[in-house]
CSV table of C-alpha atoms and ligand atoms in Angstrom, one decimal:
chain,number,residue,atom,x,y,z
A,215,UNK,CA,110.8,-92.4,85.2
A,216,UNK,CA,108.6,-91.4,88.1
A,217,UNK,CA,106.7,-88.2,88.7
A,218,UNK,CA,104.7,-87.1,91.8
A,219,UNK,CA,101.7,-85.0,91.0
A,220,UNK,CA,99.4,-83.1,93.3
A,221,UNK,CA,96.9,-85.9,93.0
A,222,UNK,CA,99.3,-88.8,93.6
A,223,UNK,CA,102.1,-90.8,92.0
A,224,UNK,CA,102.2,-91.4,88.3
A,225,UNK,CA,104.7,-93.8,87.1
A,226,UNK,CA,105.8,-94.3,83.6
A,227,UNK,CA,108.3,-96.7,82.3
A,228,UNK,CA,110.2,-95.3,79.3
A,229,UNK,CA,112.5,-97.1,76.9
A,230,UNK,CA,115.2,-94.6,77.6
A,231,UNK,CA,118.1,-97.0,78.2
A,232,UNK,CA,119.5,-99.7,76.1
A,233,UNK,CA,120.5,-99.4,72.5
A,234,UNK,CA,118.1,-96.8,71.1
A,235,UNK,CA,119.9,-93.8,69.6
A,236,UNK,CA,120.2,-90.9,72.0
A,237,UNK,CA,118.0,-88.5,70.0
A,238,UNK,CA,115.2,-91.1,69.9
A,239,UNK,CA,115.5,-91.7,73.6
A,240,UNK,CA,115.3,-87.9,74.2
A,241,UNK,CA,112.2,-87.8,72.0
A,242,UNK,CA,110.5,-90.6,74.0
A,243,UNK,CA,111.4,-88.8,77.2
A,244,UNK,CA,110.1,-85.4,76.1
A,245,UNK,CA,106.8,-86.8,74.7
A,246,UNK,CA,106.2,-88.7,77.9
A,247,UNK,CA,106.9,-85.7,80.2
A,248,UNK,CA,104.6,-83.5,78.1
A,249,UNK,CA,101.9,-86.2,78.4
A,250,UNK,CA,102.3,-86.4,82.1
A,251,UNK,CA,102.2,-82.7,82.6
A,252,UNK,CA,99.2,-82.4,80.3
A,253,UNK,CA,97.3,-85.2,82.1
A,254,UNK,CA,98.2,-83.7,85.5
A,255,UNK,CA,97.1,-80.2,84.5
A,256,UNK,CA,93.8,-81.7,83.3
A,257,UNK,CA,93.0,-83.5,86.6
A,258,UNK,CA,94.2,-80.8,88.9
A,259,UNK,CA,93.7,-77.6,87.0
A,260,UNK,CA,97.3,-76.8,87.4
A,261,UNK,CA,100.7,-78.2,86.4
A,262,UNK,CA,102.8,-80.6,88.4
A,263,UNK,CA,104.2,-79.0,91.6
A,264,UNK,CA,107.7,-80.3,91.0
A,265,UNK,CA,107.8,-78.4,87.7
A,266,UNK,CA,106.0,-75.2,88.3
A,267,UNK,CA,103.5,-73.3,90.6
A,268,UNK,CA,100.1,-72.2,89.6
A,269,UNK,CA,101.2,-68.5,89.5
A,270,UNK,CA,101.1,-66.7,86.3
A,271,UNK,CA,104.4,-64.9,85.5
A,272,UNK,CA,104.4,-61.1,85.5
A,273,UNK,CA,104.4,-60.6,81.7
A,274,UNK,CA,106.5,-57.5,82.1
A,275,UNK,CA,109.4,-59.6,83.4
A,276,UNK,CA,109.2,-61.6,80.3
A,277,UNK,CA,109.7,-58.5,78.2
A,278,UNK,CA,113.3,-58.0,79.6
A,279,UNK,CA,116.1,-59.0,77.3
A,280,UNK,CA,118.6,-61.3,79.0
A,281,UNK,CA,119.8,-60.7,82.5
A,282,UNK,CA,120.8,-57.4,84.1
A,283,UNK,CA,124.0,-56.1,82.5
A,284,UNK,CA,126.5,-56.4,85.2
A,285,UNK,CA,125.7,-60.0,86.4
A,286,UNK,CA,125.7,-60.9,82.7
A,287,UNK,CA,129.3,-59.6,82.5
A,288,UNK,CA,130.2,-61.5,85.6
A,289,UNK,CA,128.8,-64.7,84.1
A,290,UNK,CA,131.0,-64.4,81.0
A,291,UNK,CA,134.0,-63.6,83.2
A,292,UNK,CA,133.4,-66.7,85.3
A,293,UNK,CA,132.9,-68.9,82.3
A,294,UNK,CA,136.3,-67.7,81.0
A,295,UNK,CA,137.8,-68.4,84.5
A,296,UNK,CA,136.3,-71.9,84.5
A,297,UNK,CA,138.0,-72.7,81.2
A,298,UNK,CA,141.2,-70.9,82.2
A,299,UNK,CA,141.6,-71.4,86.0
A,300,UNK,CA,145.1,-69.8,86.0
A,301,UNK,CA,143.9,-66.6,84.3
A,302,UNK,CA,144.8,-63.3,86.0
A,303,UNK,CA,141.8,-61.2,85.2
A,304,UNK,CA,141.8,-57.4,85.8
A,305,UNK,CA,138.4,-55.6,86.0
A,306,UNK,CA,137.8,-52.3,84.3
A,307,UNK,CA,134.2,-53.4,84.2
A,308,UNK,CA,131.6,-52.7,86.9
A,309,UNK,CA,132.0,-49.3,88.6
A,310,UNK,CA,132.8,-50.7,92.0
A,311,UNK,CA,135.2,-49.0,94.4
A,312,UNK,CA,138.3,-50.8,95.5
A,313,UNK,CA,140.1,-48.4,98.0
A,314,UNK,CA,139.5,-48.8,101.7
A,315,UNK,CA,137.1,-46.5,103.6
A,316,UNK,CA,139.4,-43.7,105.0
A,317,UNK,CA,139.9,-43.2,108.8
A,318,UNK,CA,137.5,-40.4,109.7
A,319,UNK,CA,134.6,-41.9,107.8
A,320,UNK,CA,135.5,-45.4,109.2
A,321,UNK,CA,135.5,-44.0,112.7
A,322,UNK,CA,131.9,-42.8,112.1
A,323,UNK,CA,130.9,-46.3,111.1
A,324,UNK,CA,132.6,-47.7,114.2
A,325,UNK,CA,130.7,-45.2,116.4
A,326,UNK,CA,127.5,-46.3,114.7
A,327,UNK,CA,128.3,-49.9,115.8
A,328,UNK,CA,129.3,-48.9,119.3
A,329,UNK,CA,126.1,-47.0,119.8
A,330,UNK,CA,124.2,-50.2,119.5
A,331,UNK,CA,126.1,-51.7,122.5
A,332,UNK,CA,125.0,-49.2,125.1
A,333,UNK,CA,121.5,-48.6,126.6
A,334,UNK,CA,121.8,-44.9,126.4
A,335,UNK,CA,122.7,-44.8,122.7
A,336,UNK,CA,120.9,-47.9,121.3
A,337,UNK,CA,118.4,-47.2,118.5
A,338,UNK,CA,116.0,-49.5,116.7
A,339,UNK,CA,113.8,-48.6,113.7
A,340,UNK,CA,114.6,-45.1,112.7
A,341,UNK,CA,112.7,-42.5,110.8
A,342,UNK,CA,111.9,-43.9,107.3
A,343,UNK,CA,113.3,-40.7,105.8
A,344,UNK,CA,116.6,-40.9,107.7
A,345,UNK,CA,117.9,-39.4,110.9
A,346,UNK,CA,117.3,-35.7,111.2
A,347,UNK,CA,121.0,-34.9,111.8
A,348,UNK,CA,122.0,-36.6,108.5
A,349,UNK,CA,119.2,-34.9,106.5
A,350,UNK,CA,120.3,-31.6,107.8
A,351,UNK,CA,124.0,-32.4,107.1
A,352,UNK,CA,123.2,-33.4,103.5
A,353,UNK,CA,121.2,-30.2,103.0
A,354,UNK,CA,124.1,-28.0,104.4
A,355,UNK,CA,127.2,-29.8,103.1
A,356,UNK,CA,126.1,-30.7,99.6
A,357,UNK,CA,123.3,-28.3,98.7
A,358,UNK,CA,124.4,-25.1,100.4
A,359,UNK,CA,121.1,-25.0,102.2
A,360,UNK,CA,119.2,-24.7,98.8
A,361,UNK,CA,117.4,-27.8,99.7
A,362,UNK,CA,115.8,-28.1,103.2
A,363,UNK,CA,116.3,-31.2,105.4
A,364,UNK,CA,112.7,-32.2,104.9
A,365,UNK,CA,113.2,-32.5,101.2
A,366,UNK,CA,116.0,-35.1,101.7
A,367,UNK,CA,115.0,-38.8,101.9
A,368,UNK,CA,117.9,-40.9,103.1
A,369,UNK,CA,118.1,-44.5,101.7
A,370,UNK,CA,120.2,-47.6,101.1
A,371,UNK,CA,121.4,-46.3,97.7
A,372,UNK,CA,120.4,-44.6,94.5
A,373,UNK,CA,119.7,-47.8,92.5
A,374,UNK,CA,117.1,-48.8,95.0
A,375,UNK,CA,115.7,-45.3,95.0
A,376,UNK,CA,115.2,-45.4,91.3
A,377,UNK,CA,113.2,-48.6,91.8
A,378,UNK,CA,111.1,-46.9,94.5
A,379,UNK,CA,110.5,-43.8,92.3
A,380,UNK,CA,109.2,-46.1,89.6
A,381,UNK,CA,106.8,-47.7,92.1
A,382,UNK,CA,105.6,-44.2,92.9
A,383,UNK,CA,105.2,-43.2,89.2
A,384,UNK,CA,103.4,-46.4,88.3
A,385,UNK,CA,102.7,-47.9,84.9
A,386,UNK,CA,100.8,-45.1,83.2
A,387,UNK,CA,103.8,-42.7,82.7
A,388,UNK,CA,106.0,-42.5,79.7
A,389,UNK,CA,109.7,-42.5,80.5
A,390,UNK,CA,112.6,-40.9,78.5
A,391,UNK,CA,116.2,-41.9,78.8
A,392,UNK,CA,119.5,-40.7,77.3
A,393,UNK,CA,120.7,-43.4,74.9
A,394,UNK,CA,123.1,-44.8,76.1
A,395,UNK,CA,122.2,-44.8,79.8
A,396,UNK,CA,122.6,-46.6,83.1
A,397,UNK,CA,120.4,-49.7,82.4
A,398,UNK,CA,118.3,-49.4,85.6
A,399,UNK,CA,116.1,-46.6,84.1
A,400,UNK,CA,115.0,-48.7,81.2
A,401,UNK,CA,114.8,-52.0,83.0
A,402,UNK,CA,112.7,-50.7,85.8
A,403,UNK,CA,110.4,-49.0,83.4
A,404,UNK,CA,109.9,-52.3,81.6
A,405,UNK,CA,109.3,-54.1,84.9
A,406,UNK,CA,106.7,-51.6,85.9
A,407,UNK,CA,104.7,-52.2,82.7
A,408,UNK,CA,105.3,-48.8,81.1
A,409,UNK,CA,106.5,-50.5,77.8
A,410,UNK,CA,105.6,-53.0,75.2
A,411,UNK,CA,108.2,-55.4,73.8
A,412,UNK,CA,111.6,-54.6,72.6
A,413,UNK,CA,111.8,-54.0,68.8
A,414,UNK,CA,114.4,-56.4,67.5
A,415,UNK,CA,115.6,-54.1,64.8
A,416,UNK,CA,116.0,-50.9,66.8
A,417,UNK,CA,116.8,-52.6,70.1
A,418,UNK,CA,114.5,-50.1,71.7
A,419,UNK,CA,111.4,-50.9,73.9
A,420,UNK,CA,108.2,-49.6,72.5
A,421,UNK,CA,106.9,-47.0,74.9
A,422,UNK,CA,110.2,-45.5,76.0
A,423,UNK,CA,111.6,-42.3,74.5
A,424,UNK,CA,115.3,-42.8,73.6
A,425,UNK,CA,117.2,-39.5,73.4
A,426,UNK,CA,120.4,-40.3,71.4
A,427,UNK,CA,123.6,-38.9,73.0
A,428,UNK,CA,126.7,-39.3,70.9
A,429,UNK,CA,129.8,-37.5,69.7
A,430,UNK,CA,127.6,-35.8,67.0
A,431,UNK,CA,125.7,-33.8,69.7
A,432,UNK,CA,128.3,-33.6,72.4
A,433,UNK,CA,126.5,-36.3,74.3
A,434,UNK,CA,123.7,-33.9,75.1
A,435,UNK,CA,120.3,-34.9,73.6
A,436,UNK,CA,118.5,-32.9,70.9
A,437,UNK,CA,115.7,-31.9,73.2
A,438,UNK,CA,113.5,-30.1,70.6
A,439,UNK,CA,113.1,-33.2,68.4
A,440,UNK,CA,112.4,-35.6,71.4
A,441,UNK,CA,108.9,-36.9,71.8
A,442,UNK,CA,107.3,-35.7,75.1
A,443,UNK,CA,107.7,-37.9,78.1
A,444,UNK,CA,106.4,-37.7,81.7
A,445,UNK,CA,109.6,-38.7,83.4
A,446,UNK,CA,113.0,-37.9,82.0
A,447,UNK,CA,116.0,-39.8,83.4
A,448,UNK,CA,119.1,-37.7,83.1
A,449,UNK,CA,122.5,-38.6,84.4
A,450,UNK,CA,125.4,-36.1,84.7
A,451,UNK,CA,128.3,-36.8,84.9
A,452,UNK,CA,127.1,-39.6,82.7
A,453,UNK,CA,127.3,-43.3,83.0
A,454,UNK,CA,128.5,-44.7,80.6
A,455,UNK,CA,129.7,-41.8,78.4
A,456,UNK,CA,131.5,-39.8,81.0
A,457,UNK,CA,130.0,-36.6,79.6
A,458,UNK,CA,129.1,-33.9,82.1
A,459,UNK,CA,126.4,-31.4,81.2
A,460,UNK,CA,127.3,-27.7,81.5
A,461,UNK,CA,125.3,-25.1,83.3
A,462,UNK,CA,124.0,-23.8,80.0
A,463,UNK,CA,122.9,-27.3,78.9
A,464,UNK,CA,121.1,-28.0,82.2
A,465,UNK,CA,119.4,-24.6,82.1
A,466,UNK,CA,118.0,-25.7,78.7
A,467,UNK,CA,117.0,-29.1,80.1
A,468,UNK,CA,115.1,-27.5,83.0
A,469,UNK,CA,113.3,-25.0,80.8
A,470,UNK,CA,112.4,-27.7,78.4
A,471,UNK,CA,111.0,-30.0,81.1
A,472,UNK,CA,109.0,-27.1,82.6
A,473,UNK,CA,107.5,-26.2,79.2
A,474,UNK,CA,106.4,-29.8,78.6
A,475,UNK,CA,105.3,-30.5,82.1
A,476,UNK,CA,107.8,-33.3,82.6
A,477,UNK,CA,109.6,-34.4,85.7
A,478,UNK,CA,113.4,-34.9,85.5
A,479,UNK,CA,115.0,-37.6,87.6
A,480,UNK,CA,118.5,-36.3,87.8
A,481,UNK,CA,121.1,-38.9,88.7
A,482,UNK,CA,124.1,-37.2,90.4
A,483,UNK,CA,125.9,-40.3,91.6
A,484,UNK,CA,129.1,-39.0,90.1
A,485,UNK,CA,128.9,-35.4,91.2
A,486,UNK,CA,132.1,-35.3,93.2
A,487,UNK,CA,134.1,-36.3,90.1
A,488,UNK,CA,133.4,-33.0,88.5
A,489,UNK,CA,136.5,-30.9,87.8
A,490,UNK,CA,135.2,-28.3,85.3
A,491,UNK,CA,134.0,-25.0,86.7
A,492,UNK,CA,131.0,-24.7,84.4
A,493,UNK,CA,129.5,-28.1,85.3
A,494,UNK,CA,126.9,-28.1,88.1
A,495,UNK,CA,127.2,-30.7,90.8
A,496,UNK,CA,123.4,-30.7,91.4
A,497,UNK,CA,120.4,-29.9,89.2
A,498,UNK,CA,119.3,-27.4,91.9
A,499,UNK,CA,122.1,-25.1,90.9
A,500,UNK,CA,119.8,-24.3,88.0
A,501,UNK,CA,117.1,-21.7,89.1
A,502,UNK,CA,113.6,-23.2,88.9
A,503,UNK,CA,114.8,-26.8,89.0
A,504,UNK,CA,113.0,-27.4,92.3
A,505,UNK,CA,109.7,-27.2,90.3
A,506,UNK,CA,110.7,-29.9,87.8
A,507,UNK,CA,113.4,-32.2,89.2
A,508,UNK,CA,114.0,-35.0,91.7
A,509,UNK,CA,117.7,-35.8,92.3
A,510,UNK,CA,119.1,-39.2,93.3
A,511,UNK,CA,122.5,-39.4,94.8
A,512,UNK,CA,124.7,-41.7,96.9
A,513,UNK,CA,127.9,-42.1,98.9
A,514,UNK,CA,128.7,-45.3,96.9
A,515,UNK,CA,131.3,-43.7,94.6
A,516,UNK,CA,132.1,-40.7,96.9
A,517,UNK,CA,133.3,-42.7,99.9
A,518,UNK,CA,133.7,-46.3,98.9
A,519,UNK,CA,130.2,-47.1,100.2
A,520,UNK,CA,129.2,-49.4,97.3
A,521,UNK,CA,128.9,-52.3,99.9
A,522,UNK,CA,128.0,-50.1,102.9
A,523,UNK,CA,124.9,-48.7,101.1
A,524,UNK,CA,123.8,-45.1,101.7
A,525,UNK,CA,122.0,-42.9,99.3
A,526,UNK,CA,119.5,-40.1,99.2
A,527,UNK,CA,116.8,-38.6,97.0
A,528,UNK,CA,115.8,-35.0,97.0
A,529,UNK,CA,112.1,-34.4,96.4
A,530,UNK,CA,111.5,-30.6,96.5
A,531,UNK,CA,108.3,-29.4,98.1
A,532,UNK,CA,107.6,-27.3,95.1
A,533,UNK,CA,107.4,-30.3,92.8
A,534,UNK,CA,103.7,-31.3,92.1
A,535,UNK,CA,101.8,-33.8,90.1
A,536,UNK,CA,99.2,-32.7,87.6
A,537,UNK,CA,96.4,-32.8,90.2
A,538,UNK,CA,98.4,-30.5,92.6
A,539,UNK,CA,99.6,-33.3,95.0
A,540,UNK,CA,103.1,-32.7,96.2
A,541,UNK,CA,105.3,-35.4,94.8
A,542,UNK,CA,107.1,-35.6,98.1
A,543,UNK,CA,103.9,-36.7,99.8
A,544,UNK,CA,103.7,-39.8,97.6
A,545,UNK,CA,107.4,-40.5,97.8
A,546,UNK,CA,107.2,-40.3,101.5
A,547,UNK,CA,104.2,-42.8,101.4
A,548,UNK,CA,106.4,-45.2,99.3
A,549,UNK,CA,109.4,-44.8,101.7
A,550,UNK,CA,107.2,-45.4,104.8
A,551,UNK,CA,105.5,-48.5,103.2
A,552,UNK,CA,108.3,-50.2,101.2
A,553,UNK,CA,111.4,-49.1,103.1
A,554,UNK,CA,112.3,-49.0,106.8
A,555,UNK,CA,115.0,-46.5,107.0
A,556,UNK,CA,118.7,-46.8,106.2
A,557,UNK,CA,120.9,-48.7,108.6
A,558,UNK,CA,121.7,-46.6,111.7
A,559,UNK,CA,125.3,-47.8,111.6
A,560,UNK,CA,125.7,-46.6,108.1
A,561,UNK,CA,124.0,-43.2,108.7
A,562,UNK,CA,126.6,-42.6,111.5
A,563,UNK,CA,129.2,-43.2,108.9
A,564,UNK,CA,127.5,-40.9,106.4
A,565,UNK,CA,127.4,-38.1,109.1
A,566,UNK,CA,131.2,-38.5,109.5
A,567,UNK,CA,131.7,-38.5,105.7
A,568,UNK,CA,130.0,-35.1,105.4
A,569,UNK,CA,132.0,-33.4,108.1
A,570,UNK,CA,135.0,-31.4,106.8
A,571,UNK,CA,137.5,-34.1,107.7
A,572,UNK,CA,135.3,-36.7,105.8
A,573,UNK,CA,134.8,-34.4,102.8
A,574,UNK,CA,138.6,-34.0,102.6
A,575,UNK,CA,139.0,-37.8,102.6
A,576,UNK,CA,136.4,-38.1,99.8
A,577,UNK,CA,138.4,-35.5,97.8
A,578,UNK,CA,141.5,-37.6,98.1
A,579,UNK,CA,139.8,-40.8,97.1
A,580,UNK,CA,138.2,-39.2,94.1
A,581,UNK,CA,141.6,-37.7,93.1
A,582,UNK,CA,143.0,-41.2,93.2
A,583,UNK,CA,140.3,-42.6,90.9
A,584,UNK,CA,140.6,-39.6,88.6
A,585,UNK,CA,144.4,-40.4,88.3
A,586,UNK,CA,143.3,-43.8,87.0
A,587,UNK,CA,140.9,-42.2,84.5
A,588,UNK,CA,143.8,-40.1,83.1
A,589,UNK,CA,146.0,-43.1,82.7
A,590,UNK,CA,143.2,-45.0,80.9
A,591,UNK,CA,142.3,-42.0,78.7
A,592,UNK,CA,146.0,-41.3,77.8
A,593,UNK,CA,146.5,-45.0,76.9
A,594,UNK,CA,143.5,-45.0,74.5
A,595,UNK,CA,144.6,-41.7,73.0
A,596,UNK,CA,148.1,-43.0,72.4
A,597,UNK,CA,146.6,-46.0,70.6
A,598,UNK,CA,144.9,-43.7,68.3
A,599,UNK,CA,141.3,-44.1,69.5
A,600,UNK,CA,138.8,-41.3,69.9
A,601,UNK,CA,138.0,-41.1,73.6
A,602,UNK,CA,135.3,-39.4,75.6
A,603,UNK,CA,134.7,-38.9,79.3
A,604,UNK,CA,137.4,-39.4,81.9
A,605,UNK,CA,137.7,-35.6,82.8
A,606,UNK,CA,134.6,-35.2,85.0
A,607,UNK,CA,133.7,-38.8,85.5
A,608,UNK,CA,135.3,-42.1,86.4
A,609,UNK,CA,134.4,-43.6,83.0
A,610,UNK,CA,136.3,-43.5,79.8
A,611,UNK,CA,134.2,-44.1,76.7
A,612,UNK,CA,136.2,-45.4,73.7
A,613,UNK,CA,135.0,-45.2,70.2
A,614,UNK,CA,135.6,-48.6,68.5
A,615,UNK,CA,135.3,-47.2,65.0
A,616,UNK,CA,132.4,-49.4,64.0
A,617,UNK,CA,133.5,-52.6,65.7
A,618,UNK,CA,130.8,-54.5,67.8
A,619,UNK,CA,131.2,-53.7,71.5
A,620,UNK,CA,130.4,-57.3,72.6
A,621,UNK,CA,133.0,-58.6,70.2
A,622,UNK,CA,135.6,-56.2,71.6
A,623,UNK,CA,134.6,-57.2,75.1
A,624,UNK,CA,135.1,-60.9,74.3
A,625,UNK,CA,138.4,-60.2,72.5
A,626,UNK,CA,139.8,-58.3,75.4
A,627,UNK,CA,138.7,-60.8,77.9
A,628,UNK,CA,140.4,-63.6,75.9
A,629,UNK,CA,143.5,-61.9,74.7
A,630,UNK,CA,144.3,-59.4,77.6
A,631,UNK,CA,142.3,-60.9,80.4
A,632,UNK,CA,140.8,-57.5,81.0
A,633,UNK,CA,137.1,-57.1,81.7
A,634,UNK,CA,135.4,-54.0,80.1
A,635,UNK,CA,131.8,-53.1,79.6
A,636,UNK,CA,130.4,-53.1,76.0
A,637,UNK,CA,128.6,-49.9,75.2
A,638,UNK,CA,125.6,-51.8,73.7
A,639,UNK,CA,124.8,-52.9,77.3
A,640,UNK,CA,123.6,-49.4,77.9
A,641,UNK,CA,121.3,-49.2,75.0
A,642,UNK,CA,121.5,-49.2,71.2
A,643,UNK,CA,123.2,-45.8,71.3
A,644,UNK,CA,126.2,-47.3,73.1
A,645,UNK,CA,127.0,-49.8,70.3
A,646,UNK,CA,130.4,-49.2,68.9
A,647,UNK,CA,131.8,-48.0,72.2
A,648,UNK,CA,133.6,-49.6,75.2
A,649,UNK,CA,133.3,-48.3,78.8
A,650,UNK,CA,136.4,-48.5,80.9
A,651,UNK,CA,136.0,-48.0,84.7
A,652,UNK,CA,138.6,-46.0,86.7
A,653,UNK,CA,137.9,-47.8,90.0
A,654,UNK,CA,140.6,-50.5,89.9
A,655,UNK,CA,143.6,-50.2,92.2
A,656,UNK,CA,146.4,-48.1,90.6
A,657,UNK,CA,148.8,-51.0,89.9
A,658,UNK,CA,146.0,-53.1,88.3
A,659,UNK,CA,144.9,-50.1,86.2
A,660,UNK,CA,148.5,-49.7,85.0
A,661,UNK,CA,148.9,-53.4,84.3
A,662,UNK,CA,145.6,-53.4,82.4
A,663,UNK,CA,146.9,-50.5,80.2
A,664,UNK,CA,150.1,-52.4,79.4
A,665,UNK,CA,147.9,-55.4,78.2
A,666,UNK,CA,145.5,-53.2,76.3
A,667,UNK,CA,148.4,-51.4,74.5
A,668,UNK,CA,149.2,-54.9,73.1
A,669,UNK,CA,145.7,-56.2,72.5
A,670,UNK,CA,144.3,-53.0,71.0
A,671,UNK,CA,147.3,-51.9,68.9
A,672,UNK,CA,146.2,-50.9,65.5
B,744,LIG,N1,123.4,-44.3,89.4
B,744,LIG,C1,124.3,-44.5,88.5
B,744,LIG,C2,124.4,-43.5,87.3
B,744,LIG,C3,125.2,-45.5,88.6
B,744,LIG,O1,126.2,-45.7,87.7
B,744,LIG,C4,125.2,-46.4,89.7
B,744,LIG,C5,126.1,-47.6,89.8
B,744,LIG,C6,124.1,-46.2,90.6
B,744,LIG,C7,123.3,-45.1,90.4
B,744,LIG,C8,123.9,-47.1,91.8
B,744,LIG,O2,124.4,-46.5,92.9
B,744,LIG,P1,124.1,-47.1,94.4
B,744,LIG,O3,123.9,-45.9,95.2
B,744,LIG,O4,125.3,-47.9,94.8
B,744,LIG,O5,122.9,-47.9,94.3
B,744,LIG,N2,126.7,-48.0,88.6
B,744,LIG,C9,127.7,-49.0,88.6
B,744,LIG,C10,127.3,-50.3,89.3
B,744,LIG,C11,126.3,-51.1,88.5
B,744,LIG,C12,125.1,-51.6,89.2
B,744,LIG,O6,124.0,-51.3,88.7
B,744,LIG,O7,125.2,-52.3,90.2
B,744,LIG,C13,128.1,-49.2,87.2
B,744,LIG,O8,129.1,-49.9,87.0
B,744,LIG,O9,127.5,-48.7,86.3
């Protein structure tokens, strides 16, 4: 066994071959490696370069439990595929679009590409906040002019914007989340250092306020009993529960945040899936929200842009920090420093998406996915499960009647070859539920339902 250290070559012959029992050989090896590392660390002040650097790990990263949810699901799916190479897996898992980008929107993207090929239309670095025309289009087409173009910050997606908002808020704020919720809110809060460790019993990070959302409260948190937080992440229509907050509920939320001096980060990524008349598509439909709320949004689910990447964040001018600094000033500072503007090609596509012809195409795409949601919901209802969501959101949230959601995930992967997402992946409040995504192609969705009817029959 030979190891190169920073100071030279250390060689060590180990009795690791021959007739010694395997565990004894492993013991020799491990003792010898520890000895070498220790000796090396003593002489150089740091550990061997082939093993590790001299850089201390960010302790906040160490607080995270396992990997990020969706790659973790992918890992389990791949492990199954490795053992069963002929498996025909259908994904009702990650909320990833599957239908092609429609013609008018695609033509916008193509124009964006062509523009790069001519001197007169070529552009390089753009404004970090997005091109003026797109900021104006977002303000007009999606916010009825309630929000001015200067309050729109165009980006490469809402997940990335949540990370950048966290960078702006820093590590001294307390964050609150709906429980269950999209895991990015909690994970980025942990990474920033806003929390202590996860409590093993409650499965909650110390330092985060978890606002339980379940069937018992119509998936809307009991605001009055919640501990005060600085930043409140609120997603409607909700991922994963599919619940969509009514105008009355959001009016309460805004008043509550104002009273407590909190800032709401409203995630409206699923706004176009709303079908109910009394459900607002934006927090700014609530009077006064511009003084308490930031809104993150994205074309990912609207227009099949999950891989194209185009989002935006609204930071109203009226929103201020405790010292009077406009939040938009600091957000702009982050965007100018840690972001360099969304792709000009993609912004051309977004402009087309928000023209009347593009909006009509979006409507059709969403109808298609909502057709899937109905098929999934009806199947689960037929099987006798209590089912939530699926009416104003592309997610169906199935009550497993006390069964562990990871167990159900594994069972369905193995018996039906259908990938789902265990509710526990979204926080302890999601345990006992399964999230089904409506983004599969129609035939795959129907085939998945045929298999689930067998696998989940009571
Ligand atoms: N906000 C919510 C509530 C989401 O569910 C998702 C994606 C995003 C933001 C991210 O949008 P982008 O604009 O594309 O960045 N949720 C999917 C994908 C999971 C992931 O994190 O990659 C889901 O299955 O929940």
